[in-house]
Amino acid sequence: MSAAAVGAGRTPLPRIVVAAPGSGHGKTTVATGLMAALRRAGHEVSGHKIGPDYIDPGYHALATGRPGRNLDAHLVGTDLLVPLLLHGSRTPRPADVAVIEGVMGLHDGALGRDGWGSTAHVASLLAAPVLLVVDASAASRTVAAVVHGLASFDTSVRMAGVVLNKVGSHRHRDEIRSALEATGVPVLGVLHRDDEMSVPSRHLGLVPAPERPQAAAALDRLAQRIADGVDLAEVVRVARTAPDLAGPAWQPALGPAPAGDRGAGCAGRPVVAVAGGRAFTFRYAETEEILRAAGLDPVVFDPTADATLPPGTSAVYLGGGFPEVHAGELSGNRGLRADLRAAVAAGVPVAAECAGLLYLSRTLDGAPMVDALPAAAAMTPGLTLGYRTAVAPADTLLGPAGTRTTGHEFHRTTTDPVAGATPAWLVDGRPEGWSLDPAGTGRPTVHASYLHTHWAAPGPLAAGFAAAAHRARPWQPDRPGAARRGTGTCARAGDVAGGAGGAGATVAAGPAGAHGRGSAGQAGVDLDHHGDRDVADGLVDLAVNVQLAEPDPWLADLLRSAVAGLARYPDTADATRALAARHGRDPAEVLPTSGGAEAFWLLARALRPRHAVVVHPQFTEPEAALRAAGHAVHRLVLHPDDDWTLHPGQVPASADLVVVGNPTNPTGRLHSAELLAGLARPGRVVLVDEAFLDAVPGEPGSLTGQRLPGLVVARSLTKTWGIAGLRAGYVVGDRDVVGRLAAQQPPWSVSSPALLAMVATAEPHAVDRARRRAELVPGRRRLLIRGLQDLGLRVVPSQAPFVLVDTREAVSGAPPGTVRDRLREHGFAVRRGETFPGLDADWIRVAVRDEATTTALLAALAAVLTPAAPAGGVPGADRHPLPVGGRS
């Protein structure tokens, strides 16, 4: 693993380490609350944890809205601590302050190594000031003695302040403050006893955030307590005293992805199925980043709930967690266990650590597991905990014989036997785990052990796994009801049916991912791509669905008049009232936004979904926003053979956030109001994107007038009124959800001209004008659809101001995307399909325009689909000819 240079030199990064005299003083509570409070105060906070612990970073992720990250000197070496800190502070977006939670007591490190790897050691390496959290519940003046001792024990550690935790009374507080004055260490916060300010524990420590349904609400209370009890401004000032950091940021670079032997027709990035959900909560954020950098597509699946492995799985990563707690659910998911067992037997590369080892075993405390390893696992009364050094005794999936690595173990289980004939590792000299070649490929494809490793560390582990994934062929289960694809080839988008989501759909779980945006569940999906990127000067724009080239003159004049008032800060009150009146809602149920897209980003910051489901194909910005905020996203991909129909039973009962478009972009499918309203239930937020509904006559299916718990609707004014550059949209719905979105919205997010447009277009005369414009769309759409069908193209029935076109059979034998590319040569830009999950490059979306534009497009298409003339006859005769034909 190499750390590529990014921004060499010195980098400013305000930072502070939260430490304590020992475990149990409240480091995690204070550090997590501090992250949340600073974020709510408007800071972009990067959360880090010293040591190997996975659970605390889960709470950090909840607090910051970005992945929590570890800084462990044993796992990655001291040289990578600063680069990893810089990387975490920049990914997925630059942070303005880093909060670093310590481990155990301030000076407690690896045993027998004089504090090496301790909080103090790492704080010194990071040149970070320390904020000491002290449990004062059983002492008063002695607290000052403890602080003085810790501050003077190692003068390379700068003790910048103290937070007194569990203080009993004002007199108690004042006594400690008085004693601390002599130490010169200031008190930056006082927190009184509060039983709610604690995190439940379990046999291996704290309960992971994904297993605490109340975690988000508890975090809100904690953030408020920290904001009330800690001087946040002084904490930030102290953090800013940290000197600039030298050197480059770490980068997840493995070098060029191997070509492998995947076979003709296998395009895109191999899928790595990454175990997630409540039973598999332990993995380092950098792991998935490394896999992406290696040309792979990590897709999260839940072994307790998902019916199959993700479509096209080429490798499997099973990290850590608490399978013993969820053994019943894991065992009860027989179909997935059978699929994984068959995948292992077929030679799919599988890397398993700790929980993954238990899951692959025959049984766990008597409950049947995958049965891919010849071992039985069981709980024990003793705790196995500590740093380890390991050596590969032979060539394995993760590296050649002699590979050395560092890791840690943390479990209360054992397996019988503890190792196979060829162990995965010699851990401190003893054999542990399994290295297997169940398919007889000639090289090991299974690597399973208790050892947790960090793939950012120097060594071949990630590269070995990535190379195996590139060599492997995509595998899919061969059983009734399972998602299926052909053996040895990559299926086209839309060829997957059945699956976990029910008939006509697949559900794929995507990673929270440090990069936030990017593909998951379908190789190569660019969530950042929108129609404007398909347009260029000189092309007729049929890729963007804005209906007017410029605003109506009356609206343009009104917007020009707003220039005189631009010196004043915008006020949303009038727009809120106008929009509320337009939909018969209370103003508290309406929030003006900077375009409809801002609603998705506010939602991603405001909510803490445990099971977010996005119905695809649809506008990609909701998923991009959720990923950027650090949330895992489960894709419910509808199928063309089912007319892109959404069946209520396809939405998992565990989903606490569902996002769906209506009419859906790009399919044009209009779902009924009854169906969408039926998705609402207690504990679930349903976001319906109605960006194009004002272009549907009568706006059938609109939920703007429905008052249901958790239901919110996002609307856009930009399409109908030709003001995409103005960014004018709004949210209407459940006032509690709307209020939470408003709390995340930056001040003055919506400009004065946009607010003026909202007021103007909500007037009755404007609503009537929009209605008349919408009534033109069906006739124009019929003309377009009929012409496309006459050319032999398959057109998806649409209720929107655009149509989705399948060009597959029309371009038989030609490269994907050929029709789209040839249309550009004829002067027309259409929206590419492969940037929508569930589609590929042979799908195009075409905007509905006036008769003259449509006629010109159809003429160009006819030329595109006509076989090329002999060489020398017409320009472009040497290109691949396109046969006419296909389904109508």
Short mmCIF file of N, CA and C in Angstrom, two decimals, residues 160-282:
data_model
loop_
_atom_site.label_atom_id
_atom_site.label_comp_id
_atom_site.label_asym_id
_atom_site.label_seq_id
_atom_site.Cartn_x
_atom_site.Cartn_y
_atom_site.Cartn_z
N ALA A 160 -4.16 21.50 27.47
CA ALA A 160 -4.74 22.81 27.15
C ALA A 160 -5.98 23.13 27.96
N GLY A 161 -6.58 22.14 28.62
CA GLY A 161 -7.78 22.43 29.37
C GLY A 161 -8.39 21.17 29.96
N VAL A 162 -9.37 21.36 30.82
CA VAL A 162 -10.03 20.26 31.51
C VAL A 162 -11.54 20.41 31.36
N VAL A 163 -12.21 19.27 31.17
CA VAL A 163 -13.66 19.21 31.29
C VAL A 163 -13.97 18.36 32.50
N LEU A 164 -14.66 18.95 33.47
CA LEU A 164 -15.04 18.24 34.69
C LEU A 164 -16.36 17.51 34.43
N ASN A 165 -16.34 16.20 34.54
CA ASN A 165 -17.51 15.39 34.25
C ASN A 165 -18.13 14.86 35.53
N LYS A 166 -19.44 14.71 35.53
CA LYS A 166 -20.20 14.15 36.64
C LYS A 166 -20.02 14.97 37.91
N VAL A 167 -20.06 16.28 37.78
CA VAL A 167 -19.98 17.18 38.93
C VAL A 167 -21.32 17.16 39.65
N GLY A 168 -21.27 17.12 41.01
CA GLY A 168 -22.49 16.94 41.77
C GLY A 168 -23.27 18.20 42.07
N SER A 169 -22.60 19.32 42.31
CA SER A 169 -23.29 20.54 42.71
C SER A 169 -22.41 21.73 42.37
N HIS A 170 -22.97 22.93 42.55
CA HIS A 170 -22.18 24.15 42.31
C HIS A 170 -21.03 24.26 43.31
N ARG A 171 -21.26 23.88 44.56
CA ARG A 171 -20.18 23.93 45.56
C ARG A 171 -19.06 22.95 45.18
N HIS A 172 -19.46 21.78 44.73
CA HIS A 172 -18.50 20.79 44.28
C HIS A 172 -17.67 21.35 43.12
N ARG A 173 -18.33 21.95 42.17
CA ARG A 173 -17.64 22.56 41.02
C ARG A 173 -16.67 23.64 41.46
N ASP A 174 -17.12 24.53 42.34
CA ASP A 174 -16.28 25.64 42.76
C ASP A 174 -15.05 25.16 43.53
N GLU A 175 -15.21 24.11 44.32
CA GLU A 175 -14.07 23.57 45.07
C GLU A 175 -12.99 23.05 44.11
N ILE A 176 -13.40 22.35 43.07
CA ILE A 176 -12.44 21.81 42.10
C ILE A 176 -11.80 22.95 41.31
N ARG A 177 -12.59 23.90 40.87
CA ARG A 177 -12.05 25.05 40.12
C ARG A 177 -10.97 25.76 40.91
N SER A 178 -11.26 25.98 42.17
CA SER A 178 -10.31 26.70 43.02
C SER A 178 -8.99 25.94 43.12
N ALA A 179 -9.07 24.62 43.29
CA ALA A 179 -7.85 23.82 43.40
C ALA A 179 -7.09 23.78 42.08
N LEU A 180 -7.81 23.82 40.97
CA LEU A 180 -7.16 23.73 39.67
C LEU A 180 -6.42 25.00 39.27
N GLU A 181 -6.75 26.13 39.89
CA GLU A 181 -6.11 27.38 39.52
C GLU A 181 -4.60 27.30 39.67
N ALA A 182 -4.12 26.59 40.69
CA ALA A 182 -2.67 26.50 40.93
C ALA A 182 -1.96 25.70 39.85
N THR A 183 -2.69 24.85 39.12
CA THR A 183 -2.05 24.02 38.10
C THR A 183 -1.82 24.79 36.81
N GLY A 184 -2.57 25.87 36.61
CA GLY A 184 -2.47 26.63 35.37
C GLY A 184 -3.22 26.02 34.21
N VAL A 185 -3.92 24.92 34.47
CA VAL A 185 -4.71 24.28 33.41
C VAL A 185 -6.15 24.78 33.53
N PRO A 186 -6.66 25.48 32.53
CA PRO A 186 -8.00 26.08 32.65
C PRO A 186 -9.13 25.04 32.55
N VAL A 187 -10.23 25.37 33.19
CA VAL A 187 -11.44 24.55 33.07
C VAL A 187 -12.25 25.06 31.88
N LEU A 188 -12.42 24.22 30.88
CA LEU A 188 -13.14 24.62 29.68
C LEU A 188 -14.58 24.10 29.66
N GLY A 189 -14.93 23.29 30.65
CA GLY A 189 -16.29 22.80 30.68
C GLY A 189 -16.61 22.10 31.97
N VAL A 190 -17.88 22.16 32.36
CA VAL A 190 -18.37 21.48 33.55
C VAL A 190 -19.66 20.76 33.17
N LEU A 191 -19.70 19.45 33.37
CA LEU A 191 -20.87 18.65 33.06
C LEU A 191 -21.37 17.98 34.34
N HIS A 192 -22.61 18.21 34.66
CA HIS A 192 -23.17 17.64 35.88
C HIS A 192 -23.66 16.21 35.62
N ARG A 193 -23.90 15.50 36.69
CA ARG A 193 -24.34 14.10 36.56
C ARG A 193 -25.61 14.02 35.73
N ASP A 194 -25.62 13.06 34.78
CA ASP A 194 -26.78 12.86 33.92
C ASP A 194 -26.73 11.44 33.42
N ASP A 195 -27.65 10.62 33.90
CA ASP A 195 -27.65 9.21 33.50
C ASP A 195 -27.88 9.04 32.01
N GLU A 196 -28.51 10.05 31.35
CA GLU A 196 -28.77 9.92 29.92
C GLU A 196 -27.51 10.17 29.09
N MET A 197 -26.48 10.74 29.73
CA MET A 197 -25.25 11.01 29.00
C MET A 197 -24.28 9.84 29.10
N SER A 198 -24.77 8.66 28.80
CA SER A 198 -23.92 7.48 28.78
C SER A 198 -24.35 6.60 27.63
N VAL A 199 -23.46 5.73 27.23
CA VAL A 199 -23.72 4.84 26.11
C VAL A 199 -23.79 3.41 26.62
N PRO A 200 -24.83 2.65 26.28
CA PRO A 200 -24.93 1.27 26.76
C PRO A 200 -23.72 0.44 26.38
N SER A 201 -23.36 -0.46 27.28
CA SER A 201 -22.21 -1.33 27.02
C SER A 201 -22.67 -2.74 26.71
N ARG A 202 -21.77 -3.53 26.17
CA ARG A 202 -22.02 -4.94 25.94
C ARG A 202 -20.74 -5.67 26.21
N HIS A 203 -20.71 -6.96 25.99
CA HIS A 203 -19.59 -7.76 26.48
C HIS A 203 -18.25 -7.37 25.86
N LEU A 204 -18.24 -6.67 24.75
CA LEU A 204 -16.98 -6.22 24.17
C LEU A 204 -16.82 -4.71 24.25
N GLY A 205 -17.63 -4.05 25.05
CA GLY A 205 -17.50 -2.60 25.17
C GLY A 205 -18.81 -1.91 24.88
N LEU A 206 -18.75 -0.76 24.22
CA LEU A 206 -19.95 0.01 23.94
C LEU A 206 -20.81 -0.67 22.88
N VAL A 207 -22.11 -0.40 22.93
CA VAL A 207 -23.01 -0.92 21.92
C VAL A 207 -22.87 -0.05 20.66
N PRO A 208 -22.64 -0.64 19.48
CA PRO A 208 -22.45 0.15 18.27
C PRO A 208 -23.66 1.02 17.97
N ALA A 209 -23.39 2.19 17.39
CA ALA A 209 -24.46 3.12 17.07
C ALA A 209 -25.55 2.51 16.20
N PRO A 210 -25.21 1.71 15.16
CA PRO A 210 -26.27 1.14 14.32
C PRO A 210 -27.23 0.24 15.09
N GLU A 211 -26.84 -0.23 16.27
CA GLU A 211 -27.71 -1.10 17.05
C GLU A 211 -28.53 -0.33 18.08
N ARG A 212 -28.37 0.97 18.10
CA ARG A 212 -29.13 1.80 19.04
C ARG A 212 -30.12 2.65 18.28
N PRO A 213 -31.36 2.23 18.16
CA PRO A 213 -32.34 3.02 17.42
C PRO A 213 -32.50 4.43 17.97
N GLN A 214 -32.24 4.60 19.25
CA GLN A 214 -32.40 5.90 19.86
C GLN A 214 -31.14 6.73 19.82
N ALA A 215 -30.11 6.26 19.09
CA ALA A 215 -28.81 6.92 19.12
C ALA A 215 -28.88 8.36 18.62
N ALA A 216 -29.63 8.60 17.54
CA ALA A 216 -29.69 9.95 16.98
C ALA A 216 -30.34 10.92 17.96
N ALA A 217 -31.44 10.48 18.60
CA ALA A 217 -32.10 11.36 19.56
C ALA A 217 -31.21 11.61 20.77
N ALA A 218 -30.53 10.57 21.23
CA ALA A 218 -29.61 10.73 22.36
C ALA A 218 -28.48 11.68 22.00
N LEU A 219 -28.02 11.60 20.76
CA LEU A 219 -26.94 12.47 20.32
C LEU A 219 -27.38 13.93 20.32
N ASP A 220 -28.62 14.18 19.93
CA ASP A 220 -29.13 15.56 19.96
C ASP A 220 -29.11 16.11 21.39
N ARG A 221 -29.55 15.28 22.34
CA ARG A 221 -29.54 15.73 23.74
C ARG A 221 -28.11 15.95 24.22
N LEU A 222 -27.22 15.04 23.84
CA LEU A 222 -25.83 15.15 24.26
C LEU A 222 -25.20 16.41 23.70
N ALA A 223 -25.45 16.69 22.42
CA ALA A 223 -24.88 17.89 21.80
C ALA A 223 -25.34 19.14 22.55
N GLN A 224 -26.60 19.16 22.95
CA GLN A 224 -27.09 20.33 23.67
C GLN A 224 -26.44 20.45 25.05
N ARG A 225 -26.25 19.31 25.73
CA ARG A 225 -25.60 19.35 27.05
C ARG A 225 -24.16 19.84 26.93
N ILE A 226 -23.46 19.39 25.91
CA ILE A 226 -22.09 19.84 25.71
C ILE A 226 -22.06 21.32 25.37
N ALA A 227 -22.96 21.75 24.50
CA ALA A 227 -23.00 23.16 24.13
C ALA A 227 -23.29 24.04 25.34
N ASP A 228 -24.12 23.54 26.26
CA ASP A 228 -24.45 24.31 27.47
C ASP A 228 -23.32 24.29 28.49
N GLY A 229 -22.56 23.19 28.53
CA GLY A 229 -21.59 23.03 29.61
C GLY A 229 -20.14 23.26 29.23
N VAL A 230 -19.84 23.33 27.94
CA VAL A 230 -18.45 23.48 27.49
C VAL A 230 -18.33 24.76 26.68
N ASP A 231 -17.24 25.47 26.87
CA ASP A 231 -16.97 26.70 26.12
C ASP A 231 -16.48 26.32 24.73
N LEU A 232 -17.42 26.19 23.79
CA LEU A 232 -17.06 25.73 22.46
C LEU A 232 -16.12 26.69 21.75
N ALA A 233 -16.34 27.98 21.93
CA ALA A 233 -15.47 28.96 21.27
C ALA A 233 -14.03 28.81 21.76
N GLU A 234 -13.85 28.55 23.06
CA GLU A 234 -12.50 28.40 23.59
C GLU A 234 -11.88 27.09 23.11
N VAL A 235 -12.69 26.03 23.00
CA VAL A 235 -12.18 24.77 22.47
C VAL A 235 -11.65 24.98 21.05
N VAL A 236 -12.41 25.70 20.23
CA VAL A 236 -11.98 25.96 18.86
C VAL A 236 -10.72 26.83 18.86
N ARG A 237 -10.67 27.81 19.75
CA ARG A 237 -9.47 28.66 19.82
C ARG A 237 -8.24 27.82 20.16
N VAL A 238 -8.40 26.92 21.13
CA VAL A 238 -7.28 26.05 21.51
C VAL A 238 -6.88 25.16 20.33
N ALA A 239 -7.88 24.61 19.63
CA ALA A 239 -7.59 23.75 18.49
C ALA A 239 -6.80 24.50 17.42
N ARG A 240 -7.09 25.78 17.28
CA ARG A 240 -6.40 26.57 16.26
C ARG A 240 -4.96 26.92 16.65
N THR A 241 -4.58 26.66 17.88
CA THR A 241 -3.19 26.90 18.26
C THR A 241 -2.27 25.76 17.83
N ALA A 242 -2.84 24.66 17.36
CA ALA A 242 -2.01 23.54 16.89
C ALA A 242 -1.22 23.98 15.67
N PRO A 243 0.06 23.65 15.60
CA PRO A 243 0.87 24.08 14.45
C PRO A 243 0.47 23.35 13.18
N ASP A 244 0.84 23.93 12.04
CA ASP A 244 0.56 23.29 10.76
C ASP A 244 1.25 21.92 10.71
N LEU A 245 0.62 21.00 9.99
CA LEU A 245 1.15 19.65 9.87
C LEU A 245 2.01 19.53 8.61
N ALA A 246 3.10 18.84 8.75
CA ALA A 246 4.03 18.69 7.63
C ALA A 246 3.74 17.42 6.84
N GLY A 247 3.93 17.50 5.53
CA GLY A 247 3.84 16.32 4.69
C GLY A 247 2.52 16.19 3.97
N PRO A 248 2.41 15.16 3.14
CA PRO A 248 1.21 14.96 2.32
C PRO A 248 0.13 14.19 3.06
N ALA A 249 -1.09 14.29 2.55
CA ALA A 249 -2.19 13.46 3.03
C ALA A 249 -2.07 12.06 2.43
N TRP A 250 -2.51 11.07 3.19
CA TRP A 250 -2.57 9.70 2.67
C TRP A 250 -3.58 9.65 1.53
N GLN A 251 -3.32 8.78 0.57
CA GLN A 251 -4.24 8.60 -0.54
C GLN A 251 -4.41 7.12 -0.80
N PRO A 252 -5.63 6.64 -1.00
CA PRO A 252 -5.86 5.19 -1.19
C PRO A 252 -5.46 4.73 -2.57
N ALA A 253 -4.16 4.68 -2.83
CA ALA A 253 -3.68 4.33 -4.17
C ALA A 253 -2.98 2.98 -4.15
N LEU A 254 -3.48 2.04 -4.95
CA LEU A 254 -2.86 0.72 -5.08
C LEU A 254 -2.12 0.58 -6.40
N GLY A 255 -2.18 1.61 -7.22
CA GLY A 255 -1.59 1.49 -8.55
C GLY A 255 -2.62 0.98 -9.54
N PRO A 256 -2.23 0.74 -10.79
CA PRO A 256 -3.18 0.31 -11.82
C PRO A 256 -3.88 -1.00 -11.44
N ALA A 257 -5.20 -1.05 -11.69
CA ALA A 257 -5.93 -2.29 -11.44
C ALA A 257 -5.51 -3.35 -12.44
N PRO A 258 -5.32 -4.59 -11.97
CA PRO A 258 -4.91 -5.65 -12.90
C PRO A 258 -5.99 -5.95 -13.91
N ALA A 259 -5.56 -6.30 -15.13
CA ALA A 259 -6.54 -6.58 -16.19
C ALA A 259 -7.28 -7.87 -15.90
N GLY A 260 -6.58 -8.84 -15.27
CA GLY A 260 -7.23 -10.10 -14.92
C GLY A 260 -7.66 -10.89 -16.16
N ASP A 261 -8.55 -11.85 -15.94
CA ASP A 261 -9.00 -12.70 -17.04
C ASP A 261 -10.51 -12.83 -16.98
N ARG A 262 -11.18 -11.69 -16.90
CA ARG A 262 -12.62 -11.69 -16.65
C ARG A 262 -13.42 -12.13 -17.87
N GLY A 263 -12.84 -12.13 -19.00
CA GLY A 263 -13.56 -12.62 -20.17
C GLY A 263 -14.22 -11.50 -20.95
N ALA A 264 -14.46 -11.71 -22.21
CA ALA A 264 -15.06 -10.70 -23.07
C ALA A 264 -16.45 -10.36 -22.58
N GLY A 265 -16.77 -9.11 -22.68
CA GLY A 265 -18.11 -8.67 -22.32
C GLY A 265 -18.25 -8.26 -20.88
N CYS A 266 -17.24 -8.47 -20.02
CA CYS A 266 -17.30 -8.07 -18.62
C CYS A 266 -16.77 -6.66 -18.50
N ALA A 267 -17.66 -5.68 -18.58
CA ALA A 267 -17.25 -4.28 -18.47
C ALA A 267 -17.49 -3.80 -17.05
N GLY A 268 -16.89 -2.67 -16.71
CA GLY A 268 -17.14 -2.05 -15.42
C GLY A 268 -16.23 -2.58 -14.33
N ARG A 269 -16.59 -2.25 -13.08
CA ARG A 269 -15.76 -2.54 -11.93
C ARG A 269 -16.29 -3.77 -11.21
N PRO A 270 -15.43 -4.72 -10.87
CA PRO A 270 -15.90 -5.90 -10.12
C PRO A 270 -16.53 -5.50 -8.79
N VAL A 271 -17.63 -6.14 -8.43
CA VAL A 271 -18.34 -5.84 -7.20
C VAL A 271 -17.74 -6.64 -6.04
N VAL A 272 -17.44 -5.94 -4.95
CA VAL A 272 -17.03 -6.59 -3.71
C VAL A 272 -18.20 -6.47 -2.74
N ALA A 273 -18.76 -7.60 -2.35
CA ALA A 273 -19.85 -7.60 -1.37
C ALA A 273 -19.26 -7.40 0.02
N VAL A 274 -19.64 -6.32 0.67
CA VAL A 274 -19.10 -5.95 1.98
C VAL A 274 -20.19 -6.15 3.03
N ALA A 275 -19.96 -7.02 3.99
CA ALA A 275 -20.98 -7.29 5.02
C ALA A 275 -21.20 -6.07 5.88
N GLY A 276 -22.45 -5.73 6.10
CA GLY A 276 -22.82 -4.59 6.94
C GLY A 276 -24.03 -4.93 7.78
N GLY A 277 -24.82 -3.91 8.11
CA GLY A 277 -25.97 -4.13 8.97
C GLY A 277 -25.57 -4.23 10.43
N ARG A 278 -26.51 -4.62 11.27
CA ARG A 278 -26.27 -4.59 12.72
C ARG A 278 -25.26 -5.64 13.18
N ALA A 279 -25.12 -6.74 12.43
CA ALA A 279 -24.22 -7.80 12.86
C ALA A 279 -22.77 -7.58 12.43
N PHE A 280 -22.56 -6.70 11.45
CA PHE A 280 -21.22 -6.46 10.91
C PHE A 280 -20.95 -4.95 10.87
N THR A 281 -20.65 -4.40 12.02
CA THR A 281 -20.48 -2.94 12.13
C THR A 281 -19.01 -2.52 12.18
N PHE A 282 -18.08 -3.47 12.17
CA PHE A 282 -16.67 -3.13 12.36
C PHE A 282 -15.89 -3.22 11.05
#
